[in-house]
Coordinates of N, CA and C in Angstrom, one line a residue:
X1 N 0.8 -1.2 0.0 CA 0.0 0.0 0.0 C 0.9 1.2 0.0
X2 N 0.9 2.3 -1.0 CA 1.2 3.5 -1.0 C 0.9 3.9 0.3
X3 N 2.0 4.7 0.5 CA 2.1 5.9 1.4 C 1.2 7.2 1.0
X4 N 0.3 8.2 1.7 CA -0.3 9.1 1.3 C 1.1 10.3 1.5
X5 N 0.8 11.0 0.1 CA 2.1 12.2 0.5 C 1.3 12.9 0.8
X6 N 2.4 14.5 0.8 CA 1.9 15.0 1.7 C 0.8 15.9 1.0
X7 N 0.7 16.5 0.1 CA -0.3 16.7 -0.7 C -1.9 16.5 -0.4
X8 N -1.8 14.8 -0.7 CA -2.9 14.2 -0.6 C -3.0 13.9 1.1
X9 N -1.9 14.4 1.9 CA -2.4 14.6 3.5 C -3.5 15.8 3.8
X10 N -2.6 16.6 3.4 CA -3.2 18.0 3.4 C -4.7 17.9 3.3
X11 N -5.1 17.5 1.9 CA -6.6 17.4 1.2 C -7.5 16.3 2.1
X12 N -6.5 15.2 2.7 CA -7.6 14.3 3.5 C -7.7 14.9 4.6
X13 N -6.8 15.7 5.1 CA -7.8 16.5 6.5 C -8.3 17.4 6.5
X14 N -7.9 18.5 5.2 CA -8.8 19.7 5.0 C -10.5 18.9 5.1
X15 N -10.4 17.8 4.0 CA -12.0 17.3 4.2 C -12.6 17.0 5.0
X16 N -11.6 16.1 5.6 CA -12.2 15.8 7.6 C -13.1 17.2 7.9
X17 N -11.8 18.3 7.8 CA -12.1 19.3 9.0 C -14.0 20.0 8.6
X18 N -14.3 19.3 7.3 CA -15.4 20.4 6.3 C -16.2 19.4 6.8
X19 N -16.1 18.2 6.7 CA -17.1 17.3 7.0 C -17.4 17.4 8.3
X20 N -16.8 17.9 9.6 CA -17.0 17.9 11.1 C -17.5 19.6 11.3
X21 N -17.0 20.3 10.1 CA -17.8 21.9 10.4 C -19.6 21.6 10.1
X22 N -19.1 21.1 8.8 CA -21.0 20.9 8.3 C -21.6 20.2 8.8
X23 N -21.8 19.1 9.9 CA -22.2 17.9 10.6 C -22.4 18.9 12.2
X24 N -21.2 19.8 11.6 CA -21.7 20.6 13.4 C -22.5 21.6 13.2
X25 N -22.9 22.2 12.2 CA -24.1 22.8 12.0 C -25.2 22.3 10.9
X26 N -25.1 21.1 11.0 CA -26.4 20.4 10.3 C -28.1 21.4 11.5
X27 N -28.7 21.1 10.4 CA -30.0 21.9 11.3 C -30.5 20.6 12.2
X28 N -31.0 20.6 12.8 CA -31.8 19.8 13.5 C -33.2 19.0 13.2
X29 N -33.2 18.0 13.2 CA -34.9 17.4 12.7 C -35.5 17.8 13.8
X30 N -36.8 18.8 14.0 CA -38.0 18.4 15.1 C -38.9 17.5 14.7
X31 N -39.1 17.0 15.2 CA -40.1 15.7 14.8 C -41.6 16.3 14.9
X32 N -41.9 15.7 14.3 CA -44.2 16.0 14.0 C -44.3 14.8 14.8
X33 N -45.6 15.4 15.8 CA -46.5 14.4 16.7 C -47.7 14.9 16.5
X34 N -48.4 13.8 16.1 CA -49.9 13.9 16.0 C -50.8 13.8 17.4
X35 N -51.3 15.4 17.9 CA -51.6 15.4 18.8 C -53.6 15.8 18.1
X36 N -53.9 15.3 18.0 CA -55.3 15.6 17.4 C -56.3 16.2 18.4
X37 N -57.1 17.7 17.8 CA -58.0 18.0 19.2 C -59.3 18.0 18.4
X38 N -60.2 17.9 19.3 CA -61.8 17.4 18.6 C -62.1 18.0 17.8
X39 N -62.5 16.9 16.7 CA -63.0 17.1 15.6 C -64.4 16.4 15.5
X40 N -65.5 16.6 16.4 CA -66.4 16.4 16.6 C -67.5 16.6 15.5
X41 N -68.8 15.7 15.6 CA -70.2 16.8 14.3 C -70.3 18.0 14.4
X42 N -70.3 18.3 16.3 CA -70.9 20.2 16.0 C -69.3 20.8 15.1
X43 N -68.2 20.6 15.5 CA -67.0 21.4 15.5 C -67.4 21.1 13.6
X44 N -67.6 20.2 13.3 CA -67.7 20.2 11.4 C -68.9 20.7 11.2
X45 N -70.1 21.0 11.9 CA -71.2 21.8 11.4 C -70.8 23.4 11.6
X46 N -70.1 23.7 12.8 CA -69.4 24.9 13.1 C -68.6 25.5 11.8
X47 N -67.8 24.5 11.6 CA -66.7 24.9 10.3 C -67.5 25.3 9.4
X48 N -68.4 24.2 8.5 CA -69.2 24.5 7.6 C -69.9 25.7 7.6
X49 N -70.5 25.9 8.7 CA -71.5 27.6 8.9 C -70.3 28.7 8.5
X50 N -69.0 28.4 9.7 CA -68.3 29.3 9.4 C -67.8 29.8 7.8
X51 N -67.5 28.8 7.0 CA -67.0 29.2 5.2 C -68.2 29.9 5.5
X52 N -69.5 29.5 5.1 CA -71.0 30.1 4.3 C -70.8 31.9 4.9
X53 N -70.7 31.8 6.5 CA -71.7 32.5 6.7 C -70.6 33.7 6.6
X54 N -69.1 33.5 6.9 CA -68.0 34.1 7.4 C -66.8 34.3 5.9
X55 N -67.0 33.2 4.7 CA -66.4 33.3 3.6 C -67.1 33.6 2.7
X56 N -68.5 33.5 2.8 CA -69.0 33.0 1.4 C -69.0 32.3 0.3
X57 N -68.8 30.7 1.5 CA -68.2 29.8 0.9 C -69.4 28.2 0.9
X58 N -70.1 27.9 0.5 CA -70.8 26.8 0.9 C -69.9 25.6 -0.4
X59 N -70.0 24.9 1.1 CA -69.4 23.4 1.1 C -70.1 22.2 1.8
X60 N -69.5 20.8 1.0 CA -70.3 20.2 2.1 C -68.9 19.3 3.0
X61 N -68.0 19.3 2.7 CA -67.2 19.2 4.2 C -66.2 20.5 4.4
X62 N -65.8 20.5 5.7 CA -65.1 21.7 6.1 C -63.8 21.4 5.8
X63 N -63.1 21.7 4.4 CA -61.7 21.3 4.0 C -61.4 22.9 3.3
X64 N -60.4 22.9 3.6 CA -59.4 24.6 2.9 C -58.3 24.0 1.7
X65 N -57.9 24.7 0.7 CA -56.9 24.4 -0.4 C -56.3 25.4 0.0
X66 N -54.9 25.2 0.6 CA -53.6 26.1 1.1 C -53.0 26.1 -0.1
X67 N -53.2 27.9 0.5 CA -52.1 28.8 -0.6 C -51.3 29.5 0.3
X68 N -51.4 29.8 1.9 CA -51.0 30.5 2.8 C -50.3 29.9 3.9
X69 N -49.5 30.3 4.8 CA -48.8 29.4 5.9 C -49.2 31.1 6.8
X70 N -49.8 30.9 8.2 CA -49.9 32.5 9.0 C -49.5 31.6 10.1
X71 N -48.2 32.4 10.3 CA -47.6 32.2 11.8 C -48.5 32.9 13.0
X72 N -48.0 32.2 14.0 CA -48.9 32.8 15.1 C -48.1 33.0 16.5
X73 N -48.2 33.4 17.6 CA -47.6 33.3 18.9 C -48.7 33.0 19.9
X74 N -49.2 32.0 21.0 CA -50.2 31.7 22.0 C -50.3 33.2 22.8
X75 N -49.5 33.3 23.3 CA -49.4 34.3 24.2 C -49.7 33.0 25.4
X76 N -49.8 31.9 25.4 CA -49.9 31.2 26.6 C -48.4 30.6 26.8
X77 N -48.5 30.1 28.0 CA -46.6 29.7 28.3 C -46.7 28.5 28.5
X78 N -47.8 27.6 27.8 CA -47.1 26.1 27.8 C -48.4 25.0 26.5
X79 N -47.9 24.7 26.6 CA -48.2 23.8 25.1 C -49.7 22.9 25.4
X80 N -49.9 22.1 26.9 CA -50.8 22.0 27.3 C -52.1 22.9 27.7
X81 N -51.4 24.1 28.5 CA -52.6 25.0 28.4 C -53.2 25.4 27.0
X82 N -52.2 25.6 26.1 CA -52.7 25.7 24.5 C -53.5 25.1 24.0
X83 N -53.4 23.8 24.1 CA -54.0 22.4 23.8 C -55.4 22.8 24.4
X84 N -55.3 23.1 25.8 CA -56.9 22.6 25.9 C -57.4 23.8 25.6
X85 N -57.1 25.2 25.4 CA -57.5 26.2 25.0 C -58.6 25.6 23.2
X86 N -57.4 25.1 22.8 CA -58.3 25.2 21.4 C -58.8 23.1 21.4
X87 N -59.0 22.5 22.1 CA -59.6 21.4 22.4 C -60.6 21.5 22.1
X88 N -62.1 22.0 22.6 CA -63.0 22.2 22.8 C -63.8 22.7 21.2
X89 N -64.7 22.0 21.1 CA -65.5 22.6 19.6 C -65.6 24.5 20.0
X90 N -66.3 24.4 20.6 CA -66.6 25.6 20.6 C -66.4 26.9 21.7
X91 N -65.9 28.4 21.0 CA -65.4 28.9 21.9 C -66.2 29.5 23.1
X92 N -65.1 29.8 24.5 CA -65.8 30.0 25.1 C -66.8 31.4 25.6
X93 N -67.6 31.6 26.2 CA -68.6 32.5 26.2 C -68.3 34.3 26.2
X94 N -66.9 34.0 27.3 CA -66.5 35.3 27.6 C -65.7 36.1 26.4
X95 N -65.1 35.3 25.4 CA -64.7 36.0 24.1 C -65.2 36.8 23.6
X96 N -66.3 37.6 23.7 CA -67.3 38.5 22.6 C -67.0 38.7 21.8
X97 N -65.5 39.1 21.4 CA -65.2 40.2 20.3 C -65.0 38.6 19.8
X98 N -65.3 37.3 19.3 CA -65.0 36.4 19.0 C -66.2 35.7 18.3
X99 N -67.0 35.3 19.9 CA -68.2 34.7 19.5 C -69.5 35.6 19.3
X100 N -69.3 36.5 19.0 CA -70.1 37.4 18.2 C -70.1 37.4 16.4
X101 N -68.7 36.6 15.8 CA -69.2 36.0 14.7 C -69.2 34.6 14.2
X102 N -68.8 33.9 15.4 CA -69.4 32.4 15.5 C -68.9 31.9 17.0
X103 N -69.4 30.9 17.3 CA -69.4 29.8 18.3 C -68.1 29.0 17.9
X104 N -67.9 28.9 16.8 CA -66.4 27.8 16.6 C -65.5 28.0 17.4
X105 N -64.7 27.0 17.7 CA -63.8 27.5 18.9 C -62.3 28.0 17.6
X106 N -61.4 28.7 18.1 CA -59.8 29.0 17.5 C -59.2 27.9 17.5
X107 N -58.3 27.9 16.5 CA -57.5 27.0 16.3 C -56.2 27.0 15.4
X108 N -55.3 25.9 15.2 CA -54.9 26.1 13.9 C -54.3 24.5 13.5
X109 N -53.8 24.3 12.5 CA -53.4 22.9 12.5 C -52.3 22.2 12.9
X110 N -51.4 23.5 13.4 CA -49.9 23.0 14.0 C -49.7 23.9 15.2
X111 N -48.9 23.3 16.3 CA -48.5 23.9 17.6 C -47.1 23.3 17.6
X112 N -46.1 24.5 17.8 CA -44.8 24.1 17.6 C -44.2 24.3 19.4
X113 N -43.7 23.6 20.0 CA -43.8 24.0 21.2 C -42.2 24.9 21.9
X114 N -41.8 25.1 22.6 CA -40.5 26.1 22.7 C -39.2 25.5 22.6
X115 N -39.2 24.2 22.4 CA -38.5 23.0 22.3 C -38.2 22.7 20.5
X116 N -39.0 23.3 20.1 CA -39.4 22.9 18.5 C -40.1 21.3 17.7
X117 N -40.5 20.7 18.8 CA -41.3 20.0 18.5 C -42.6 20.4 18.3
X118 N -42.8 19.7 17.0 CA -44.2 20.4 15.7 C -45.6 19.1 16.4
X119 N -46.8 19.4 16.8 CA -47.5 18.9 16.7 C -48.4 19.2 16.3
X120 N -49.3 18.2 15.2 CA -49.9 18.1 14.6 C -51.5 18.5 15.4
X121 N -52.0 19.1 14.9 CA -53.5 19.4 15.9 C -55.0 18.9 14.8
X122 N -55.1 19.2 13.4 CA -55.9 18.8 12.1 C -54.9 19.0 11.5
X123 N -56.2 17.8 10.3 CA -55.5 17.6 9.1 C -54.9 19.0 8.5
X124 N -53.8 18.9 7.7 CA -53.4 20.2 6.6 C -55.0 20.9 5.8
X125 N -55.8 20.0 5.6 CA -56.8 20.9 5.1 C -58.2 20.9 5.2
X126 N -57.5 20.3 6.7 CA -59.1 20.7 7.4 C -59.5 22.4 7.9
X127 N -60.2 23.0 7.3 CA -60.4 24.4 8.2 C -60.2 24.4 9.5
X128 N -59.3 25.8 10.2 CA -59.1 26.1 11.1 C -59.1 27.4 11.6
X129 N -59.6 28.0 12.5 CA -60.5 28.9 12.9 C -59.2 29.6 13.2
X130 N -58.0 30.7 12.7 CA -57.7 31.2 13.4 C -56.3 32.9 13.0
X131 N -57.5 33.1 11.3 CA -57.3 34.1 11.2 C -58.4 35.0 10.4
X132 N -59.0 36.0 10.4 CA -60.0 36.7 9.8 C -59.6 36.9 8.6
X133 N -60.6 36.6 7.4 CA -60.3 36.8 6.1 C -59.7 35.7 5.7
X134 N -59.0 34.6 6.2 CA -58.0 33.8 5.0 C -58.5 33.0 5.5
X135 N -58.7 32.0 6.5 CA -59.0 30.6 7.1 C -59.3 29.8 5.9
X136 N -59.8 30.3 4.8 CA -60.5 28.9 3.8 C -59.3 28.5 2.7
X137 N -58.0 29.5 3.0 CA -56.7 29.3 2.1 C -55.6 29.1 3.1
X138 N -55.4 29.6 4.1 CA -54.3 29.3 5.5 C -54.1 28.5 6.2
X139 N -53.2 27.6 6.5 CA -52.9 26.8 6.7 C -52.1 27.8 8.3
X140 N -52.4 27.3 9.5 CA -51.7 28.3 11.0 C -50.9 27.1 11.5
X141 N -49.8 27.9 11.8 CA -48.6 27.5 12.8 C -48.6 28.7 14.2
X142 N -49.4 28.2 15.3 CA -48.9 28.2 16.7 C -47.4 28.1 17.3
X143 N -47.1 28.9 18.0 CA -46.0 29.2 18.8 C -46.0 29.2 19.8
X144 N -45.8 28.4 20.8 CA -45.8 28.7 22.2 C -44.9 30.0 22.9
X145 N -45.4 30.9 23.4 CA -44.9 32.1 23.4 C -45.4 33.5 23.2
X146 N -45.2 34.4 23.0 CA -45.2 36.2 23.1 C -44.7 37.1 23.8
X147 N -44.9 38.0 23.8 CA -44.4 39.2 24.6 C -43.4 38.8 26.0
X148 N -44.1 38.0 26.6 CA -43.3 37.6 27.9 C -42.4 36.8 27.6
X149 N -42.7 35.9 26.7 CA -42.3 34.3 26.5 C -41.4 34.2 25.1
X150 N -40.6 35.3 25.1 CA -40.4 35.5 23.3 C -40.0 33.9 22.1
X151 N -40.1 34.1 21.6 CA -40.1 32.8 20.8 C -38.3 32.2 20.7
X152 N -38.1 30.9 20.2 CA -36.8 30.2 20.8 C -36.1 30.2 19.4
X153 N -34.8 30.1 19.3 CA -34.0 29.3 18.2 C -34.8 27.7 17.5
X154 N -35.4 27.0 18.4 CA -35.7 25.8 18.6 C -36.7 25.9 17.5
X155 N -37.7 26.7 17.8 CA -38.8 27.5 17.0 C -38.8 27.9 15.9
X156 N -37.7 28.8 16.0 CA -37.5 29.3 14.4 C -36.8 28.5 13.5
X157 N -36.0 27.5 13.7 CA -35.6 26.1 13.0 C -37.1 25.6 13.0
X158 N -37.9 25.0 13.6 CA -38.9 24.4 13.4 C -39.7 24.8 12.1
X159 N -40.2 26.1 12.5 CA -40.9 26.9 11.9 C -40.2 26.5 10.4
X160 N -39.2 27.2 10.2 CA -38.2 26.8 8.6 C -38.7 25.5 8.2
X161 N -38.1 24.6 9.0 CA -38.9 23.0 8.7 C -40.0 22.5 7.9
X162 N -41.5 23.2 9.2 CA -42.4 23.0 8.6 C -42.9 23.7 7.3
X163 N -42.6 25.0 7.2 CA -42.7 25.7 5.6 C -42.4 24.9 4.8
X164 N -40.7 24.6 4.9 CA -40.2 23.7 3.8 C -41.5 22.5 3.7
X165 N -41.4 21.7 4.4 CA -42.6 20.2 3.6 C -43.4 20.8 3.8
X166 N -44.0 22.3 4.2 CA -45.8 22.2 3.5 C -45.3 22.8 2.4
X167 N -44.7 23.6 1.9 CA -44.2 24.6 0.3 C -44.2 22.9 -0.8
X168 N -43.6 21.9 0.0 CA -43.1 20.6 -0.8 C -44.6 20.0 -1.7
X169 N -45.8 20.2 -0.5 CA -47.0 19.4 -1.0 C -48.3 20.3 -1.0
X170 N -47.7 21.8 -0.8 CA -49.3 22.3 -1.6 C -49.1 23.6 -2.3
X171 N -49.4 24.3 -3.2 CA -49.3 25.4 -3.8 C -49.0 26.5 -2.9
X172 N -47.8 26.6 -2.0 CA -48.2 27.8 -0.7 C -47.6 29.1 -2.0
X173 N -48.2 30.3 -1.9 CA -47.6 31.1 -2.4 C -47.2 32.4 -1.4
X174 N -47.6 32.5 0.1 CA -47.4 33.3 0.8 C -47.2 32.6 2.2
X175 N -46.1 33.5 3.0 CA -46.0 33.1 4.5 C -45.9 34.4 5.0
X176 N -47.1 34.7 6.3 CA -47.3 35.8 6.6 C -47.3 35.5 8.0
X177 N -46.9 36.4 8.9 CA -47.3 37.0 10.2 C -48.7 36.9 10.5
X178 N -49.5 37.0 11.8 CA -50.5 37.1 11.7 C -50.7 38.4 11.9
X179 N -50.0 39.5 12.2 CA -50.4 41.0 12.7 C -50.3 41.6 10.8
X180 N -50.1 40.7 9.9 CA -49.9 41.3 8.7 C -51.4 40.7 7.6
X181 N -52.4 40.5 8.8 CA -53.5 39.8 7.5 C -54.1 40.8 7.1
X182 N -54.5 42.1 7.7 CA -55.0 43.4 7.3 C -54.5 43.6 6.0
X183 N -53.6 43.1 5.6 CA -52.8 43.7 4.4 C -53.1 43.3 2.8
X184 N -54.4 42.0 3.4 CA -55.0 41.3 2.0 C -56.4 41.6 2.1
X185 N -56.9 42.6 2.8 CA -58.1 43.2 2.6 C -58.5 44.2 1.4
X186 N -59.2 43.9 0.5 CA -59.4 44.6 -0.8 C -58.6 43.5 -1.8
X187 N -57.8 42.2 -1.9 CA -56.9 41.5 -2.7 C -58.2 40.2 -2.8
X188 N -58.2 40.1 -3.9 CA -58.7 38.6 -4.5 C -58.8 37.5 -3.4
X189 N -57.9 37.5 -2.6 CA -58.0 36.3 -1.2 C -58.9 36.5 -0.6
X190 N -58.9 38.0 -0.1 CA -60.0 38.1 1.1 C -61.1 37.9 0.7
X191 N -61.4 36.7 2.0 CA -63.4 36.6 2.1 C -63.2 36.6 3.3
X192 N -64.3 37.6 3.8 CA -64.8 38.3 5.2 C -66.0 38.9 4.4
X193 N -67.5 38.5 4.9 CA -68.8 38.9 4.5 C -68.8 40.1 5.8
X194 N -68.0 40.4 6.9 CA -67.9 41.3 7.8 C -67.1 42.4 7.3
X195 N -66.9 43.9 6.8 CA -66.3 44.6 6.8 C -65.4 45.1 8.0
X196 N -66.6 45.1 8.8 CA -66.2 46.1 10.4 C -65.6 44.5 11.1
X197 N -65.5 43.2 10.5 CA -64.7 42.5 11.7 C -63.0 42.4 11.9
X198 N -62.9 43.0 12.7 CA -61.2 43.0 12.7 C -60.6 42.9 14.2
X199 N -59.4 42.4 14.1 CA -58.6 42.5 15.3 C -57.6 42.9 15.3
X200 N -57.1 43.6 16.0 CA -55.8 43.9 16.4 C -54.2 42.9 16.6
X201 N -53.7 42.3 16.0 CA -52.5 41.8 16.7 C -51.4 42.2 16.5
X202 N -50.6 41.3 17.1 CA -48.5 41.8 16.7 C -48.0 40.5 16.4
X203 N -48.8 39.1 16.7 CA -47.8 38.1 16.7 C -47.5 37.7 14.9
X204 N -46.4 36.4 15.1 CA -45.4 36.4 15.9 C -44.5 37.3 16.3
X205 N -45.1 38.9 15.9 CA -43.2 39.8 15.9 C -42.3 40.1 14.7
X206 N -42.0 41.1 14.8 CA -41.9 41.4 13.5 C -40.4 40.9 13.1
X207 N -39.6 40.6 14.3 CA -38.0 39.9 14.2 C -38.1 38.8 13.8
X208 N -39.2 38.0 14.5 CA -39.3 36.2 14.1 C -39.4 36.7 13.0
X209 N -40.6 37.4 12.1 CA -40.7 37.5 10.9 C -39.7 37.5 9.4
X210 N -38.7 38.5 10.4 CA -37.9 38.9 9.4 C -36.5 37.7 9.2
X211 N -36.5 37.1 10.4 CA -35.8 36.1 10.5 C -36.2 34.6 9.5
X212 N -37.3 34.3 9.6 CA -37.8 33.6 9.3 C -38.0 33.7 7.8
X213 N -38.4 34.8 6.8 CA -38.2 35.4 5.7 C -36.3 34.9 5.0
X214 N -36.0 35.2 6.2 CA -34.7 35.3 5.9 C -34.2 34.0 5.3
X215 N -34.8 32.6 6.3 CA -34.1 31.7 5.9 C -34.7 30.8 4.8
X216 N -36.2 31.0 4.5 CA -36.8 30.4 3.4 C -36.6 31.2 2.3
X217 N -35.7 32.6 2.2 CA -35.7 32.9 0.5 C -35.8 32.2 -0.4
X218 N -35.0 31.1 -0.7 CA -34.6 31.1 -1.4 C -35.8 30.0 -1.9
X219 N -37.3 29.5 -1.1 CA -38.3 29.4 -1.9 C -39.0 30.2 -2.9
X220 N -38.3 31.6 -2.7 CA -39.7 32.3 -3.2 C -40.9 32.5 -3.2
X221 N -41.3 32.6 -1.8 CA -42.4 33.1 -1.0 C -43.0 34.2 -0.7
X222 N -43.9 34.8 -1.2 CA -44.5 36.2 -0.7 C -44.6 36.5 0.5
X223 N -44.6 37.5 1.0 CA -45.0 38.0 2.0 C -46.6 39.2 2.0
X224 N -46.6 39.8 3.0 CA -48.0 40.6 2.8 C -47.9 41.4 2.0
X225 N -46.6 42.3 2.1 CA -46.4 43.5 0.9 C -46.4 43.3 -0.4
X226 N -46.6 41.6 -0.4 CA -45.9 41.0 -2.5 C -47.3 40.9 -2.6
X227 N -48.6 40.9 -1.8 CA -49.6 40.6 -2.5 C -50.4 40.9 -3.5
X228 N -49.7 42.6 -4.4 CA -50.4 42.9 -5.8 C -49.7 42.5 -6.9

């Protein structure tokens, strides 16, 4: 057996050294756990009213065709309280500014927790109650987290993740903020049979945002501002 000169020493541990930098910054897999919350008759009679009465959309099962990914932040500080927050078909009484245009309870179909583990809540295109104007095209990612609780590294790897395989299996053409849905009012997307319904938010933040923007460029994803 040949001796390696020194040349070809050089080049076998320059490689070493590339193969132990890139291995040390490989991203991380979070894993998807299917944590499913009721999807009961009323919660699918609920959905259905909601397209008709809330999109003006009549269907006969409550399914969405994602074009949109809307991040979100809980504002609650743990993944369980979250869970049972949006468990329940329908929301609860003290919400007004809520259940004043339906009874459906909020929701969304992923909860990523501060750890970056993605669970699954509904199917990708089952409707999910949990932004005004887009729900029948949005596909929501939950954050455990907000203002107090700001969101994690763990999270914003996550988040990247799940973009990537939902961009993989459905037409997404936009990933938005949820303090940015105002911004498709008057655009071909919006259905809201409510003019005057609106709410106020900030999540996730406009750093996660910009961060997050940052690392899916190179999908070529819209944002709110790309929507004309």
């Amino acid at each position: 057996m040949k001796p390696i000169s020194i040349l070809n020493k050089s080049f076998f541990f320059t490689l070493l050294g590339l193969l132990a930098i890139s291995g040390a910054y490989a991203q991380k897999i979070y894993p998807v756990i299917q944590k499913p919350i009721i999807f009961d008759e009323e919660r699918k009679q609920l959905s259905l009213e909601y397209l008709e009465k809330r999109h003006g959309l009549q269907q006969t099962t409550p399914t969405i065709k994602p074009v949109m990914i809307v991040l979100h932040w809980t504002e609650i500080p743990s993944l369980e309280k979250t869970f049972n927050v949006f468990n329940s078909s329908t929301l609860p009484g003290a919400r007004r500014e809520l259940t004043s245009a339906s009874s459906l309870n909020v929701s969304s179909q992923y909860l990523i927790d501060r750890d970056g583990t993605i669970y699954q809540l509904l199917p990708d295109t089952i409707l999910a109650r949990h932004v005004i104007g887009l729900n029948y095209c949005a596909i929501g990612v939950e954050n455990v987290g907000g203002e107090k609780w700001p969101l994690t590294e763990a999270q914003l790897e996550a988040n990247e993740q799940l973009i990537r395989s939902l961009k993989n299996k459905y037409p997404i053409e936009y990933v938005i903020g949820h303090y940015e849905y105002n911004l498709f009012r008057g655009t071909p997307l919006w259905k809201e049979t409510d003019s005057a319904y609106r709410t106020e938010k900030t999540d996730p933040g406009i750093s996660f945002m910009r961060r997050i923007r940052e690392k899916i460029k190179d999908l070529d994803i819209k944002g709110a501002a790309s929507h004309k």
